[in-house]
Each structure stands twice: as C-alpha cells, then as structure tokens.
mmCIF file of C-alpha atoms in Angstrom:
data_model
loop_
_atom_site.group_PDB
_atom_site.id
_atom_site.type_symbol
_atom_site.label_atom_id
_atom_site.label_comp_id
_atom_site.label_asym_id
_atom_site.label_seq_id
_atom_site.Cartn_x
_atom_site.Cartn_y
_atom_site.Cartn_z
ATOM 1 C CA MET A 1 -54.089 -76.150 -66.688
ATOM 2 C CA LYS A 2 -53.754 -74.393 -70.023
ATOM 3 C CA ASN A 3 -56.645 -72.135 -68.965
ATOM 4 C CA ALA A 4 -55.101 -71.304 -65.591
ATOM 5 C CA VAL A 5 -51.807 -70.291 -67.206
ATOM 6 C CA SER A 6 -53.530 -68.055 -69.702
ATOM 7 C CA VAL A 7 -55.596 -66.485 -66.883
ATOM 8 C CA ALA A 8 -52.468 -65.651 -64.980
ATOM 9 C CA ALA A 9 -50.867 -64.230 -68.103
ATOM 10 C CA GLY A 10 -54.013 -62.358 -69.073
ATOM 11 C CA GLY A 11 -54.429 -60.962 -65.492
ATOM 12 C CA SER A 12 -50.974 -59.480 -65.627
ATOM 13 C CA ARG A 13 -51.598 -57.677 -68.865
ATOM 14 C CA ARG A 14 -54.923 -56.292 -67.574
ATOM 15 C CA ALA A 15 -53.253 -54.932 -64.485
ATOM 16 C CA GLY A 16 -50.754 -53.116 -66.730
ATOM 17 C CA LEU A 17 -47.821 -54.990 -65.259
ATOM 18 C CA SER A 18 -45.045 -55.681 -67.705
ATOM 19 C CA ARG A 19 -43.518 -58.163 -65.278
ATOM 20 C CA PRO A 20 -45.319 -59.996 -62.421
ATOM 21 C CA GLY A 21 -44.305 -58.622 -58.994
ATOM 22 C CA PRO A 22 -43.352 -60.829 -56.082
ATOM 23 C CA VAL A 23 -46.827 -60.629 -54.585
ATOM 24 C CA LEU A 24 -48.555 -61.360 -57.847
ATOM 25 C CA ALA A 25 -46.197 -64.248 -58.491
ATOM 26 C CA LEU A 26 -46.956 -65.550 -55.049
ATOM 27 C CA ALA A 27 -50.686 -65.323 -55.731
ATOM 28 C CA VAL A 28 -50.272 -67.145 -58.969
ATOM 29 C CA ALA A 29 -48.120 -69.753 -57.302
ATOM 30 C CA LEU A 30 -50.751 -70.268 -54.625
ATOM 31 C CA ALA A 31 -53.413 -70.490 -57.272
ATOM 32 C CA LEU A 32 -51.416 -73.016 -59.218
ATOM 33 C CA ALA A 33 -50.685 -74.970 -56.073
ATOM 34 C CA GLY A 34 -54.380 -75.012 -55.290
ATOM 35 C CA LEU A 35 -55.098 -76.447 -58.680
ATOM 36 C CA GLY A 36 -53.350 -79.604 -57.617
ATOM 37 C CA THR A 37 -56.228 -80.350 -55.182
ATOM 38 C CA TRP A 38 -58.885 -79.139 -57.570
ATOM 39 C CA SER A 39 -58.653 -81.645 -60.369
ATOM 40 C CA SER A 40 -62.173 -81.366 -61.565
ATOM 41 C CA PRO A 41 -63.085 -78.945 -64.369
ATOM 42 C CA ALA A 42 -65.837 -77.363 -62.195
ATOM 43 C CA ARG A 43 -63.445 -76.400 -59.427
ATOM 44 C CA ALA A 44 -60.862 -75.153 -61.893
ATOM 45 C CA GLY A 45 -63.433 -72.756 -63.241
ATOM 46 C CA LEU A 46 -63.766 -71.021 -59.803
ATOM 47 C CA PHE A 47 -60.342 -69.333 -60.264
ATOM 48 C CA ASP A 48 -61.307 -66.658 -62.633
ATOM 49 C CA ASP A 49 -59.923 -63.178 -63.236
ATOM 50 C CA GLU A 50 -62.054 -61.501 -60.551
ATOM 51 C CA GLU A 51 -60.782 -63.720 -57.788
ATOM 52 C CA ALA A 52 -57.205 -63.189 -58.842
ATOM 53 C CA ARG A 53 -57.752 -59.448 -58.970
ATOM 54 C CA LYS A 54 -59.383 -59.577 -55.560
ATOM 55 C CA ALA A 55 -56.469 -61.490 -54.156
ATOM 56 C CA ILE A 56 -54.093 -58.969 -55.599
ATOM 57 C CA LEU A 57 -56.083 -56.071 -54.195
ATOM 58 C CA ASP A 58 -56.165 -57.734 -50.794
ATOM 59 C CA LEU A 59 -52.460 -58.219 -50.950
ATOM 60 C CA ARG A 60 -51.981 -54.575 -51.951
ATOM 61 C CA ARG A 61 -54.182 -53.372 -49.093
ATOM 62 C CA SER A 62 -52.241 -55.544 -46.762
ATOM 63 C CA ILE A 63 -49.010 -54.182 -48.166
ATOM 64 C CA ASP A 64 -50.325 -50.599 -47.936
ATOM 65 C CA GLN A 65 -51.412 -51.174 -44.387
ATOM 66 C CA ASN A 66 -48.044 -52.632 -43.578
ATOM 67 C CA GLN A 67 -46.345 -49.687 -45.256
ATOM 68 C CA GLN A 68 -48.558 -47.211 -43.424
ATOM 69 C CA GLU A 69 -47.925 -48.964 -40.158
ATOM 70 C CA SER A 70 -44.235 -49.002 -40.933
ATOM 71 C CA GLN A 71 -44.349 -45.310 -41.827
ATOM 72 C CA ARG A 72 -46.333 -44.596 -38.668
ATOM 73 C CA GLN A 73 -43.861 -46.517 -36.576
ATOM 74 C CA HIS A 74 -41.003 -44.827 -38.399
ATOM 75 C CA ALA A 75 -42.576 -41.423 -37.807
ATOM 76 C CA ALA A 76 -43.147 -42.313 -34.159
ATOM 77 C CA ARG A 77 -39.535 -43.413 -33.772
ATOM 78 C CA GLN A 78 -38.428 -40.321 -35.656
ATOM 79 C CA ALA A 79 -40.486 -38.159 -33.300
ATOM 80 C CA GLU A 80 -39.079 -40.060 -30.351
ATOM 81 C CA TYR A 81 -35.559 -39.618 -31.694
ATOM 82 C CA THR A 82 -36.249 -35.954 -32.312
ATOM 83 C CA GLU A 83 -37.602 -35.562 -28.791
ATOM 84 C CA GLN A 84 -34.593 -37.349 -27.354
ATOM 85 C CA LEU A 85 -32.291 -35.233 -29.499
ATOM 86 C CA ASN A 86 -34.001 -32.062 -28.337
ATOM 87 C CA LEU A 87 -33.796 -33.289 -24.764
ATOM 88 C CA LEU A 88 -30.108 -34.023 -25.261
ATOM 89 C CA LYS A 89 -29.605 -30.562 -26.786
ATOM 90 C CA ARG A 90 -31.342 -28.941 -23.809
ATOM 91 C CA SER A 91 -29.218 -31.007 -21.459
ATOM 92 C CA LEU A 92 -26.058 -29.957 -23.280
ATOM 93 C CA LEU A 93 -27.216 -26.338 -23.234
ATOM 94 C CA ASP A 94 -27.932 -26.517 -19.508
ATOM 95 C CA LEU A 95 -24.561 -28.158 -18.937
ATOM 96 C CA ASN A 96 -22.863 -25.455 -20.993
ATOM 97 C CA ASN A 97 -24.659 -22.763 -18.986
ATOM 98 C CA GLN A 98 -23.549 -24.409 -15.772
ATOM 99 C CA LEU A 99 -19.976 -24.517 -17.051
ATOM 100 C CA GLU A 100 -20.116 -20.834 -17.960
ATOM 101 C CA GLN A 101 -21.526 -20.051 -14.520
ATOM 102 C CA LEU A 102 -18.745 -22.052 -12.881
ATOM 103 C CA ARG A 103 -16.162 -20.244 -15.010
ATOM 104 C CA GLY A 104 -17.624 -16.904 -13.940
ATOM 105 C CA GLU A 105 -17.605 -17.908 -10.274
ATOM 106 C CA LEU A 106 -14.034 -19.186 -10.600
ATOM 107 C CA ALA A 107 -12.939 -15.908 -12.207
ATOM 108 C CA LYS A 108 -14.741 -14.019 -9.447
ATOM 109 C CA LEU A 109 -13.001 -16.101 -6.774
ATOM 110 C CA ARG A 110 -9.650 -15.505 -8.472
ATOM 111 C CA GLY A 111 -10.393 -11.788 -8.557
ATOM 112 C CA GLN A 112 -11.336 -11.814 -4.873
ATOM 113 C CA GLU A 113 -8.198 -13.779 -4.087
ATOM 114 C CA GLU A 114 -6.130 -11.232 -6.013
ATOM 115 C CA GLN A 115 -7.891 -8.366 -4.241
ATOM 116 C CA THR A 116 -7.306 -10.087 -0.915
ATOM 117 C CA GLY A 117 -3.635 -10.509 -1.816
ATOM 118 C CA ASN A 118 -3.377 -6.851 -2.812
ATOM 119 C CA ALA A 119 -5.136 -5.774 0.366
ATOM 120 C CA THR A 120 -2.765 -7.912 2.424
ATOM 121 C CA ARG A 121 0.256 -6.390 0.702
ATOM 122 C CA ASP A 122 -1.168 -2.877 1.251
ATOM 123 C CA VAL A 123 -1.691 -3.565 4.946
ATOM 124 C CA ALA A 124 1.834 -4.991 5.272
ATOM 125 C CA ARG A 125 3.266 -1.909 3.541
ATOM 126 C CA ASP A 126 1.249 0.435 5.791
ATOM 127 C CA VAL A 127 2.395 -1.439 8.891
ATOM 128 C CA ALA A 128 6.031 -1.235 7.760
ATOM 129 C CA GLU A 129 5.658 2.499 7.094
ATOM 130 C CA LEU A 130 3.988 2.981 10.485
ATOM 131 C CA GLN A 131 6.805 1.081 12.193
ATOM 132 C CA ARG A 132 9.386 3.215 10.392
ATOM 133 C CA ARG A 133 7.631 6.430 11.445
ATOM 134 C CA GLN A 134 7.302 5.148 14.997
ATOM 135 C CA LYS A 135 11.022 4.362 15.046
ATOM 136 C CA ASP A 136 11.876 7.835 13.723
ATOM 137 C CA THR A 137 9.529 9.443 16.244
ATOM 138 C CA LEU A 138 11.096 7.513 19.114
ATOM 139 C CA ALA A 139 14.567 8.442 17.927
ATOM 140 C CA ALA A 140 13.587 12.128 17.718
ATOM 141 C CA LEU A 141 11.969 11.945 21.163
ATOM 142 C CA GLU A 142 15.038 10.290 22.647
ATOM 143 C CA GLU A 143 17.197 12.986 21.084
ATOM 144 C CA ARG A 144 14.980 15.717 22.569
ATOM 145 C CA LEU A 145 15.002 14.038 25.966
ATOM 146 C CA ARG A 146 18.766 13.680 25.745
ATOM 147 C CA ARG A 147 19.046 17.380 25.018
ATOM 148 C CA LEU A 148 16.772 18.162 27.984
ATOM 149 C CA GLU A 149 18.806 16.057 30.362
ATOM 150 C CA PRO A 150 21.438 17.848 32.517
ATOM 151 C CA GLN A 151 24.844 17.889 30.894
ATOM 152 C CA LYS A 152 28.347 18.081 32.186
ATOM 153 C CA VAL A 153 30.335 20.998 30.794
ATOM 154 C CA SER A 154 33.841 22.256 31.440
ATOM 155 C CA LEU A 155 34.224 25.884 32.597
ATOM 156 C CA ASP A 156 37.823 27.101 32.973
ATOM 157 C CA GLY A 157 39.020 23.631 33.914
ATOM 158 C CA ARG A 158 36.059 22.938 36.195
ATOM 159 C CA GLU A 159 33.406 20.370 35.381
ATOM 160 C CA VAL A 160 29.901 21.539 36.223
ATOM 161 C CA VAL A 161 26.386 20.221 35.541
ATOM 162 C CA VAL A 162 23.936 22.486 33.726
ATOM 163 C CA GLU A 163 20.522 22.005 32.157
ATOM 164 C CA SER A 164 20.406 21.477 28.437
ATOM 165 C CA ILE A 165 18.301 24.582 27.827
ATOM 166 C CA GLU A 166 20.655 26.516 30.079
ATOM 167 C CA LYS A 167 23.696 25.491 28.046
ATOM 168 C CA LYS A 168 21.837 26.237 24.819
ATOM 169 C CA SER A 169 20.916 29.770 25.959
ATOM 170 C CA TYR A 170 24.467 30.477 27.075
ATOM 171 C CA ASP A 171 25.988 29.170 23.830
ATOM 172 C CA GLU A 172 23.565 31.251 21.745
ATOM 173 C CA ALA A 173 24.399 34.443 23.674
ATOM 174 C CA ILE A 174 28.163 33.889 23.359
ATOM 175 C CA THR A 175 27.788 33.165 19.650
ATOM 176 C CA THR A 176 25.954 36.468 19.231
ATOM 177 C CA LEU A 177 28.700 38.285 21.100
ATOM 178 C CA ARG A 178 31.429 36.722 18.921
ATOM 179 C CA LYS A 179 29.592 37.994 15.863
ATOM 180 C CA GLY A 180 30.051 41.539 17.198
ATOM 181 C CA GLU A 181 26.309 41.989 17.804
ATOM 182 C CA PHE A 182 26.944 43.588 21.218
ATOM 183 C CA ALA A 183 23.468 44.994 21.867
ATOM 184 C CA ARG A 184 21.769 41.695 21.117
ATOM 185 C CA ALA A 185 24.392 39.837 23.108
ATOM 186 C CA ALA A 186 23.859 42.146 26.096
ATOM 187 C CA ASP A 187 20.101 41.549 25.970
ATOM 188 C CA ALA A 188 20.616 37.800 25.689
ATOM 189 C CA LEU A 189 23.038 37.700 28.635
ATOM 190 C CA GLN A 190 20.793 39.823 30.825
ATOM 191 C CA GLY A 191 17.894 37.559 29.914
ATOM 192 C CA PHE A 192 20.012 34.586 30.900
ATOM 193 C CA GLN A 193 20.730 36.096 34.295
ATOM 194 C CA GLN A 194 17.013 36.546 34.958
ATOM 195 C CA ARG A 195 16.130 33.071 33.773
ATOM 196 C CA PHE A 196 18.982 31.197 35.474
ATOM 197 C CA PRO A 197 20.036 33.288 38.480
ATOM 198 C CA ALA A 198 21.875 30.387 40.161
ATOM 199 C CA SER A 199 23.541 29.059 37.050
ATOM 200 C CA ALA A 200 27.113 27.770 37.052
ATOM 201 C CA TYR A 201 27.573 30.093 34.109
ATOM 202 C CA GLY A 202 26.771 33.090 36.351
ATOM 203 C CA GLY A 203 30.299 34.569 36.631
ATOM 204 C CA HIS A 204 31.024 34.015 32.972
ATOM 205 C CA VAL A 205 27.727 35.569 31.958
ATOM 206 C CA GLN A 206 28.493 38.614 34.067
ATOM 207 C CA TYR A 207 31.972 38.973 32.609
ATOM 208 C CA TRP A 208 30.748 38.695 29.015
ATOM 209 C CA LEU A 209 27.833 41.011 29.755
ATOM 210 C CA GLY A 210 30.351 43.696 30.802
ATOM 211 C CA ASN A 211 32.214 43.159 27.536
ATOM 212 C CA ALA A 212 28.976 43.385 25.531
ATOM 213 C CA GLN A 213 28.014 46.607 27.285
ATOM 214 C CA TYR A 214 31.447 48.021 26.650
ATOM 215 C CA GLY A 215 31.267 46.933 23.032
ATOM 216 C CA LYS A 216 27.976 48.733 22.426
ATOM 217 C CA GLY A 217 29.325 51.909 24.073
ATOM 218 C CA ASP A 218 27.650 51.679 27.460
ATOM 219 C CA VAL A 219 30.925 52.092 29.411
ATOM 220 C CA LYS A 220 29.323 53.032 32.700
ATOM 221 C CA ALA A 221 27.126 49.974 32.696
ATOM 222 C CA ALA A 222 30.111 47.851 31.772
ATOM 223 C CA ALA A 223 32.111 49.280 34.712
ATOM 224 C CA VAL A 224 29.283 48.453 37.102
ATOM 225 C CA THR A 225 29.030 44.924 35.755
ATOM 226 C CA PHE A 226 32.788 44.251 36.061
ATOM 227 C CA ARG A 227 32.869 45.564 39.565
ATOM 228 C CA ALA A 228 29.865 43.472 40.544
ATOM 229 C CA LEU A 229 31.624 40.355 39.315
ATOM 230 C CA VAL A 230 34.789 41.028 41.320
ATOM 231 C CA SER A 231 32.803 41.949 44.431
ATOM 232 C CA GLY A 232 30.428 39.006 44.204
ATOM 233 C CA SER A 233 32.856 36.335 43.009
ATOM 234 C CA PRO A 234 36.444 37.376 43.796
ATOM 235 C CA GLU A 235 37.594 33.757 43.296
ATOM 236 C CA HIS A 236 36.103 33.522 39.869
ATOM 237 C CA PRO A 237 38.624 32.718 37.111
ATOM 238 C CA ARG A 238 37.470 35.847 35.249
ATOM 239 C CA ALA A 239 37.803 38.174 38.254
ATOM 240 C CA ALA A 240 41.314 39.381 37.336
ATOM 241 C CA GLU A 241 40.268 40.062 33.737
ATOM 242 C CA ALA A 242 37.201 41.872 35.066
ATOM 243 C CA LEU A 243 39.431 44.245 37.083
ATOM 244 C CA LEU A 244 41.563 44.967 34.035
ATOM 245 C CA ALA A 245 38.406 45.631 31.977
ATOM 246 C CA LEU A 246 37.082 47.860 34.777
ATOM 247 C CA ALA A 247 40.284 49.908 34.671
ATOM 248 C CA ASN A 248 39.856 50.351 30.913
ATOM 249 C CA CYS A 249 36.305 51.569 31.449
ATOM 250 C CA GLN A 250 37.513 54.073 34.036
ATOM 251 C CA VAL A 251 40.122 55.337 31.595
ATOM 252 C CA GLU A 252 37.355 55.718 29.006
ATOM 253 C CA LEU A 253 35.390 57.655 31.606
ATOM 254 C CA LYS A 254 38.395 59.945 32.182
ATOM 255 C CA ASP A 255 38.782 58.710 35.736
ATOM 256 C CA ALA A 256 42.518 57.934 35.786
ATOM 257 C CA LYS A 257 42.654 57.929 39.534
ATOM 258 C CA ALA A 258 40.019 55.242 39.788
ATOM 259 C CA ALA A 259 41.701 53.294 37.015
ATOM 260 C CA ARG A 260 45.008 53.409 38.832
ATOM 261 C CA ARG A 261 43.412 52.049 42.024
ATOM 262 C CA THR A 262 41.783 49.297 40.135
ATOM 263 C CA LEU A 263 45.084 48.286 38.483
ATOM 264 C CA GLU A 264 46.826 48.289 41.810
ATOM 265 C CA GLU A 265 44.071 46.082 43.199
ATOM 266 C CA LEU A 266 44.535 43.765 40.276
ATOM 267 C CA VAL A 267 48.272 43.409 40.752
ATOM 268 C CA LYS A 268 47.825 42.893 44.462
ATOM 269 C CA SER A 269 44.900 40.490 44.395
ATOM 270 C CA TYR A 270 45.875 38.405 41.364
ATOM 271 C CA PRO A 271 49.665 38.829 41.054
ATOM 272 C CA ASN A 272 50.209 35.592 39.109
ATOM 273 C CA SER A 273 47.560 36.233 36.486
ATOM 274 C CA ASP A 274 48.136 37.370 32.926
ATOM 275 C CA ALA A 275 45.790 40.269 33.668
ATOM 276 C CA ALA A 276 48.163 41.413 36.454
ATOM 277 C CA VAL A 277 51.040 41.577 33.945
ATOM 278 C CA ALA A 278 48.948 43.759 31.673
ATOM 279 C CA GLY A 279 47.844 45.789 34.692
ATOM 280 C CA LYS A 280 51.418 46.598 35.577
ATOM 281 C CA GLU A 281 52.055 47.916 32.073
ATOM 282 C CA ARG A 282 48.968 50.104 32.316
ATOM 283 C CA LEU A 283 50.055 51.461 35.657
ATOM 284 C CA ALA A 284 53.382 52.486 34.179
ATOM 285 C CA GLN A 285 51.590 54.294 31.376
ATOM 286 C CA LEU A 286 49.235 56.049 33.761
ATOM 287 C CA LYS A 287 52.150 57.374 35.827
#
C-alpha cells in the first residue's frame, strides 16, 4: 500500500505534473481500487511505473482521439453551417433581385398607366377640338347657305324676292354710287344688268345707272338710259324722276325744246308726283 502510494506520487513528478489531472487521478483511483483484489505482494508488484505511464498514454490518446473527433465534427458542423449560411445568403440575394425586378416592373406598369392616361387625355382634347371646329364649320356653312337663299326685300313699298348674290351685287353698286365713284358705279350697274337681266331691281338699276352716267359726265348716255326706263317701265316708281332727270340732261345738251316736251310729259303722266311739282317749276323757267 505504501509502495503503491509512492508510485502514484513518483509517477506524477516524472510526468512533470504539479497536480494530478482528472484522468491521472482516475487511473490512480482505478489502480488503488484494483489493489483491493490483489492482496498478495506478487500481484501488487505488477503495478509499476511503466504500466501507469502506459495507462496514462492510452488515456491521452483516447482523449486526443476524442478531441480530434470532436474537432472534426465541429469543423464538419461549421462547414455545414457555413454552407447553409451561404445558401441562405444566395436565397436572400435571389429574393432581393426578384424584389428589385418586381419594383422595376411595377414602375414600368405605372409609367405605362400614366402614358395611357396622358394618351387618353390627348385623344379627348383632340376630339373636343375637332367637335368645336366641326361646329364652327357647320355654323359658317349654314351662314353661307342662308346668304345664298332667296331673300325678301322691300323696293319702294313693294316686297320682292331676290337671290342673295343678286342683292349683294346691287347693294355694292349703290354703295359705290353713294361714295361719288360714278364711273365704277356705272360699270357695276351695267354688269348687274347683264348678269341679272330679269331682276326685280331692274328699274332701279336703270335709274341709278342714268344718274351714274350723268355724274361721270356722260350726259347723252344718261339721257338714253332715263328714256329707256320710262319707255320700258312707265309704271315704275322711278319713272317720274327719270323724266325729270332726262329733262335736265336735255338742258345740259342745249336742247331746251326737248327738255320742255319732257317736262310737259312728266306733268301730264305723273301729275301727283313730287317730280311733277319740280317739273312745273322748270317749265316756268324755260319759258
């Protein structure tokens, strides 16, 4: 017993251990426990330093193997964890890429929707503008058609129907005459006669043509025109005035005799007219 204790103590010093480790203490405990069944001196001598050292070395190898296995398993788990982490990272990266792609597609769809909305507003604006132009065009066309339609006009208390272009031409010629542009007025009135020979304005055009010719100095032509009016339309409201104008032309032409006959005709044919009153005064002057 004393020998076994000293062996254990001496083995620890040889191994350089200041304190026995748990494994060495276990080996010693096992050795001491074994001594209880080995009571004889011969068996006690079998536990020498070499066997103890061998047991320790075996224990260390076992521990090293366990540590290596543990390290291997730890490294394997670490590699597995690393692989799983990398896999998770790749999955997160893929997911992030998919999210970015979805964001891009969503932005694209929003842009298309905005473009579609803008296009719809543009079309609506164009349609509204087209409708406005169409309305203006129809209004202008209706106005033109209205102007082309026959119109009722009043001539010396009589209501007659004339074409729109006919009334327009007559009004333009009379406007020119009122401006004192006698030559242009004469041309316009003669043009009217050729264009509208059966016009209700006929007698009036002839009367004003005589005045235009007289105004521009063509007294002979004016006399012919006034006479033509009285001969062709003796019932015309301007016939009496035409005779008075004819007499003035004849005076201008130094034909007092002809002027006197014309004034007498006026007084006789249209005694109740204002022209007849003026004609009487002229007759008195001529005598």
